[in-house]
Amino acid sequence: MKKRYTLFLCSALLISFASAKPLETETLSYELDGVTFESVLVYPSNVSTKAPGVLMIPNWMGPTEASLEKAKLVAGDSRLVMMVDMYGVDTRPSNGQEAGAAAGTLRGDRDLMRARAQKALEVFRDAGSKHGLDEQKIAAIGFCFGGGAVLELGRTGADLDAIVSFHGDLLSPTLQEDAGRTHAKVLVLHGAEDPYVPQTDVDSFVSVMLETGVDWQLVQFSGTVHSFTNPEADSDGSRYNARSAQRAFEMMNDLLAEVW
């Protein structure tokens, strides 16, 4: 499964390992409100010029080896990526029930979710600057739970160039009040048949965003449900879709090329 996952992402992210520089990783330990977090910075070695950065919030399973591999592939040979720990070192879900509880805690407290995402961005800027990060070129991406989290980060007015949500939550208790605070260009990539983020949520999100001045796009993929970028997803409501996944990553790359 890991081999299949890696091969898929290589194709979808259009990365050539033949030309890629070696990647280094650094575990970043930091605290917020008495909780210790360990995020992982991925960066090309021997960087000679400043490089853009991507803050990546994983799905509800949190920091995993699969998410770290994804971070490395997003980094390629030209980006720094930080895989964010949103839960803290004492919370490492081992199954969907535990992941749902951990994600539910943050979904139920959006101020806490935003604070942890903001802290991660601060740590990324500081640690990344030591490894060639161009602090004027930072985007945030997220998957499922992480997709909703990066949209929340945008609603704080965070200084980001772009935000990309892959099959993420779209609604927030303060969406109406805060949506217009987003400065980044927003790309939402969504499965048109996602039962966990239904069309009513999509319609509500669109209705609010139309009233803002935010530069946003929402793409719906036909025949596609939740978690469509995750090859391990294999249920009626959450299932990998190779076609939609590849298109989604290509759209992400197109947006990042545009803003940078």
Short mmCIF file of C-alpha atoms in Angstrom, two decimals:
data_model
loop_
_atom_site.label_atom_id
_atom_site.label_comp_id
_atom_site.label_asym_id
_atom_site.label_seq_id
_atom_site.Cartn_x
_atom_site.Cartn_y
_atom_site.Cartn_z
CA MET A 1 0.00 0.00 0.00
CA LYS A 2 2.80 2.44 0.85
CA LYS A 3 4.47 1.78 -2.51
CA ARG A 4 1.21 2.36 -4.36
CA TYR A 5 0.63 5.54 -2.33
CA THR A 6 4.07 6.93 -3.15
CA LEU A 7 3.87 6.10 -6.84
CA PHE A 8 0.47 7.75 -7.09
CA LEU A 9 1.63 10.95 -5.44
CA CYS A 10 4.73 11.11 -7.61
CA SER A 11 2.48 11.17 -10.65
CA ALA A 12 -0.14 13.47 -9.20
CA LEU A 13 2.33 16.06 -7.94
CA LEU A 14 4.38 15.90 -11.14
CA ILE A 15 7.65 15.43 -9.29
CA SER A 16 10.79 14.07 -10.91
CA PHE A 17 13.01 12.26 -8.43
CA ALA A 18 15.83 12.24 -10.97
CA SER A 19 16.27 15.99 -10.60
CA ALA A 20 15.15 16.37 -6.98
CA LYS A 21 17.61 17.54 -4.37
CA PRO A 22 18.01 15.42 -1.24
CA LEU A 23 15.46 16.27 1.42
CA GLU A 24 16.16 16.87 5.07
CA THR A 25 13.70 16.71 7.95
CA GLU A 26 13.69 18.41 11.32
CA THR A 27 11.28 17.76 14.17
CA LEU A 28 10.10 21.05 15.63
CA SER A 29 9.00 20.91 19.25
CA TYR A 30 7.03 23.84 20.65
CA GLU A 31 4.38 24.62 23.23
CA LEU A 32 1.07 26.43 23.33
CA ASP A 33 -1.13 26.70 26.42
CA GLY A 34 0.79 23.94 28.19
CA VAL A 35 0.52 21.47 25.30
CA THR A 36 3.66 20.24 23.53
CA PHE A 37 3.52 19.79 19.76
CA GLU A 38 5.92 18.12 17.34
CA SER A 39 5.59 19.21 13.75
CA VAL A 40 8.06 18.16 11.06
CA LEU A 41 9.88 20.52 8.71
CA VAL A 42 10.85 19.12 5.31
CA TYR A 43 13.35 21.08 3.24
CA PRO A 44 15.72 20.57 0.31
CA SER A 45 19.35 20.37 1.34
CA ASN A 46 21.93 22.75 -0.13
CA VAL A 47 19.36 25.44 -0.96
CA SER A 48 21.17 28.27 -2.74
CA THR A 49 18.21 30.66 -3.08
CA LYS A 50 15.17 31.38 -0.97
CA ALA A 51 12.32 28.94 -1.53
CA PRO A 52 8.55 29.20 -0.98
CA GLY A 53 6.89 27.26 1.81
CA VAL A 54 3.76 25.20 2.33
CA LEU A 55 2.13 24.71 5.73
CA MET A 56 0.41 21.31 5.50
CA ILE A 57 -2.25 20.18 7.97
CA PRO A 58 -2.90 16.44 7.65
CA ASN A 59 -6.20 14.59 7.86
CA TRP A 60 -7.79 13.60 11.16
CA MET A 61 -5.17 10.92 11.84
CA GLY A 62 -2.67 13.69 12.52
CA PRO A 63 1.09 13.31 11.94
CA THR A 64 1.69 9.90 10.35
CA GLU A 65 4.33 8.36 8.12
CA ALA A 66 1.93 8.60 5.18
CA SER A 67 1.43 12.32 5.80
CA LEU A 68 5.18 12.83 6.10
CA GLU A 69 5.67 11.12 2.73
CA LYS A 70 3.04 13.42 1.27
CA ALA A 71 4.86 16.43 2.75
CA LYS A 72 8.11 15.31 1.14
CA LEU A 73 6.43 14.96 -2.24
CA VAL A 74 4.80 18.37 -1.96
CA ALA A 75 8.23 19.78 -1.12
CA GLY A 76 9.92 18.24 -4.15
CA ASP A 77 13.13 20.10 -4.87
CA SER A 78 11.81 23.64 -4.63
CA ARG A 79 9.61 24.06 -1.54
CA LEU A 80 9.80 23.83 2.22
CA VAL A 81 6.88 22.06 3.87
CA MET A 82 5.87 21.78 7.49
CA MET A 83 3.63 18.85 8.43
CA VAL A 84 1.62 20.26 11.32
CA ASP A 85 0.82 18.55 14.60
CA MET A 86 -2.58 19.98 15.56
CA TYR A 87 -3.22 17.61 18.48
CA GLY A 88 -0.10 17.60 20.64
CA VAL A 89 2.34 14.79 21.32
CA ASP A 90 0.02 13.04 23.77
CA THR A 91 -2.66 12.55 21.10
CA ARG A 92 -1.78 10.17 18.29
CA PRO A 93 -4.93 8.48 16.96
CA SER A 94 -4.58 4.81 16.04
CA ASN A 95 -8.02 4.37 14.50
CA GLY A 96 -10.98 6.29 13.15
CA GLN A 97 -12.78 6.46 16.50
CA GLU A 98 -9.80 8.07 18.21
CA ALA A 99 -9.22 10.38 15.24
CA GLY A 100 -12.85 11.46 15.28
CA ALA A 101 -12.60 12.34 18.97
CA ALA A 102 -9.37 14.32 18.50
CA ALA A 103 -10.66 16.20 15.46
CA GLY A 104 -14.02 16.75 17.14
CA THR A 105 -12.37 18.54 20.05
CA LEU A 106 -10.92 21.14 17.71
CA ARG A 107 -13.98 21.36 15.50
CA GLY A 108 -15.97 22.12 18.63
CA ASP A 109 -13.59 24.91 19.64
CA ARG A 110 -12.71 26.97 16.58
CA ASP A 111 -10.74 29.49 18.63
CA LEU A 112 -8.46 26.67 19.76
CA MET A 113 -8.17 25.32 16.21
CA ARG A 114 -7.23 28.74 14.91
CA ALA A 115 -4.75 29.38 17.71
CA ARG A 116 -2.93 26.10 17.04
CA ALA A 117 -2.82 26.74 13.30
CA GLN A 118 -1.54 30.28 13.87
CA LYS A 119 1.15 29.00 16.22
CA ALA A 120 2.21 26.43 13.64
CA LEU A 121 2.51 29.16 11.00
CA GLU A 122 4.64 31.23 13.38
CA VAL A 123 6.93 28.27 14.07
CA PHE A 124 7.17 27.51 10.36
CA ARG A 125 8.26 31.06 9.55
CA ASP A 126 10.88 31.05 12.28
CA ALA A 127 12.32 27.57 11.69
CA GLY A 128 11.99 27.75 7.92
CA SER A 129 13.92 31.02 7.72
CA LYS A 130 16.99 29.15 8.96
CA HIS A 131 16.74 26.78 5.98
CA GLY A 132 16.09 29.20 3.15
CA LEU A 133 12.34 29.87 3.48
CA ASP A 134 11.13 32.93 1.61
CA GLU A 135 8.85 34.34 4.28
CA GLN A 136 7.00 36.37 1.65
CA LYS A 137 5.90 33.20 -0.17
CA ILE A 138 3.87 30.89 2.06
CA ALA A 139 0.74 28.86 1.31
CA ALA A 140 -1.34 26.49 3.44
CA ILE A 141 -2.90 23.22 2.33
CA GLY A 142 -4.94 20.65 4.21
CA PHE A 143 -6.71 17.34 3.79
CA CYS A 144 -10.16 16.47 5.25
CA PHE A 145 -9.91 17.80 8.83
CA GLY A 146 -6.82 19.69 7.71
CA GLY A 147 -8.70 21.24 4.80
CA GLY A 148 -11.20 22.77 7.18
CA ALA A 149 -8.38 23.87 9.47
CA VAL A 150 -6.52 25.82 6.77
CA LEU A 151 -9.76 27.56 5.80
CA GLU A 152 -10.13 28.55 9.46
CA LEU A 153 -6.56 29.82 9.47
CA GLY A 154 -7.39 31.97 6.46
CA ARG A 155 -10.39 33.44 8.30
CA THR A 156 -8.04 34.83 10.96
CA GLY A 157 -6.56 37.14 8.33
CA ALA A 158 -3.31 35.16 8.26
CA ASP A 159 -0.66 36.44 5.86
CA LEU A 160 -0.74 33.66 3.26
CA ASP A 161 -0.55 33.68 -0.52
CA ALA A 162 -2.83 30.73 -1.12
CA ILE A 163 -4.99 28.22 0.73
CA VAL A 164 -5.93 24.85 -0.75
CA SER A 165 -8.51 22.61 0.90
CA PHE A 166 -8.72 18.99 -0.27
CA HIS A 167 -12.09 17.45 0.71
CA GLY A 168 -12.23 19.66 3.81
CA ASP A 169 -15.00 20.98 6.02
CA LEU A 170 -16.49 24.16 4.58
CA LEU A 171 -18.62 25.59 7.36
CA SER A 172 -17.66 27.42 10.53
CA PRO A 173 -19.75 28.87 13.37
CA THR A 174 -18.48 32.34 12.41
CA LEU A 175 -18.27 31.87 8.64
CA GLN A 176 -20.64 34.76 7.94
CA GLU A 177 -18.60 37.16 10.06
CA ASP A 178 -15.07 35.97 9.23
CA ALA A 179 -15.01 34.73 5.63
CA GLY A 180 -14.13 38.15 4.26
CA ARG A 181 -11.03 38.39 6.47
CA THR A 182 -9.22 35.88 4.24
CA HIS A 183 -6.37 37.51 2.33
CA ALA A 184 -5.11 34.42 0.51
CA LYS A 185 -6.36 33.11 -2.80
CA VAL A 186 -8.57 30.13 -1.92
CA LEU A 187 -8.97 26.87 -3.82
CA VAL A 188 -11.51 24.35 -2.52
CA LEU A 189 -11.33 20.88 -4.07
CA HIS A 190 -14.43 18.87 -3.30
CA GLY A 191 -16.07 15.57 -4.16
CA ALA A 192 -19.50 16.29 -5.63
CA GLU A 193 -20.93 13.20 -3.90
CA ASP A 194 -19.22 13.71 -0.52
CA PRO A 195 -21.76 12.59 2.12
CA TYR A 196 -19.79 14.18 4.97
CA VAL A 197 -19.64 17.63 3.38
CA PRO A 198 -22.99 17.63 1.57
CA GLN A 199 -24.23 19.98 -1.12
CA THR A 200 -26.09 22.05 1.46
CA ASP A 201 -22.72 22.89 3.07
CA VAL A 202 -21.29 23.73 -0.35
CA ASP A 203 -24.22 26.02 -1.13
CA SER A 204 -23.90 27.79 2.22
CA PHE A 205 -20.16 28.30 1.70
CA VAL A 206 -20.67 29.67 -1.80
CA SER A 207 -23.45 31.98 -0.65
CA VAL A 208 -21.21 33.53 1.99
CA MET A 209 -18.12 33.74 -0.22
CA LEU A 210 -20.06 35.56 -2.94
CA GLU A 211 -20.52 38.42 -0.50
CA THR A 212 -16.78 38.81 0.09
CA GLY A 213 -13.96 40.24 -1.95
CA VAL A 214 -11.90 37.06 -1.57
CA ASP A 215 -10.33 35.52 -4.69
CA TRP A 216 -11.75 32.00 -4.42
CA GLN A 217 -12.53 28.94 -6.50
CA LEU A 218 -14.53 25.82 -5.68
CA VAL A 219 -14.15 22.77 -7.90
CA GLN A 220 -16.47 19.77 -7.59
CA PHE A 221 -15.39 16.44 -9.02
CA SER A 222 -18.12 14.16 -10.36
CA GLY A 223 -18.33 10.57 -9.15
CA THR A 224 -16.18 11.50 -6.16
CA VAL A 225 -16.80 11.20 -2.43
CA HIS A 226 -14.78 12.12 0.67
CA SER A 227 -11.01 11.52 1.10
CA PHE A 228 -10.52 11.13 -2.65
CA THR A 229 -6.76 11.83 -2.45
CA ASN A 230 -6.13 9.06 0.07
CA PRO A 231 -5.42 5.64 -1.53
CA GLU A 232 -6.18 3.99 1.82
CA ALA A 233 -9.77 5.30 1.84
CA ASP A 234 -12.06 2.48 0.78
CA SER A 235 -15.61 2.88 2.04
CA ASP A 236 -18.85 4.05 0.48
CA GLY A 237 -18.49 7.57 1.85
CA SER A 238 -14.71 7.93 1.74
CA ARG A 239 -12.94 6.51 -1.27
CA TYR A 240 -9.78 7.17 -3.26
CA ASN A 241 -10.35 8.46 -6.78
CA ALA A 242 -7.16 8.52 -8.88
CA ARG A 243 -8.57 10.74 -11.61
CA SER A 244 -9.92 13.38 -9.25
CA ALA A 245 -6.83 13.24 -7.04
CA GLN A 246 -4.46 13.86 -9.93
CA ARG A 247 -6.57 16.73 -11.23
CA ALA A 248 -6.74 18.23 -7.75
CA PHE A 249 -2.97 18.19 -7.21
CA GLU A 250 -2.42 19.67 -10.65
CA MET A 251 -4.83 22.49 -9.76
CA MET A 252 -2.93 23.07 -6.53
CA ASN A 253 0.34 23.30 -8.43
CA ASP A 254 -1.20 25.68 -10.96
CA LEU A 255 -2.37 28.01 -8.19
CA LEU A 256 0.99 27.95 -6.42
CA ALA A 257 2.74 28.69 -9.71
CA GLU A 258 0.40 31.63 -10.20
CA VAL A 259 0.93 33.21 -6.77
CA TRP A 260 4.70 32.61 -6.78
#
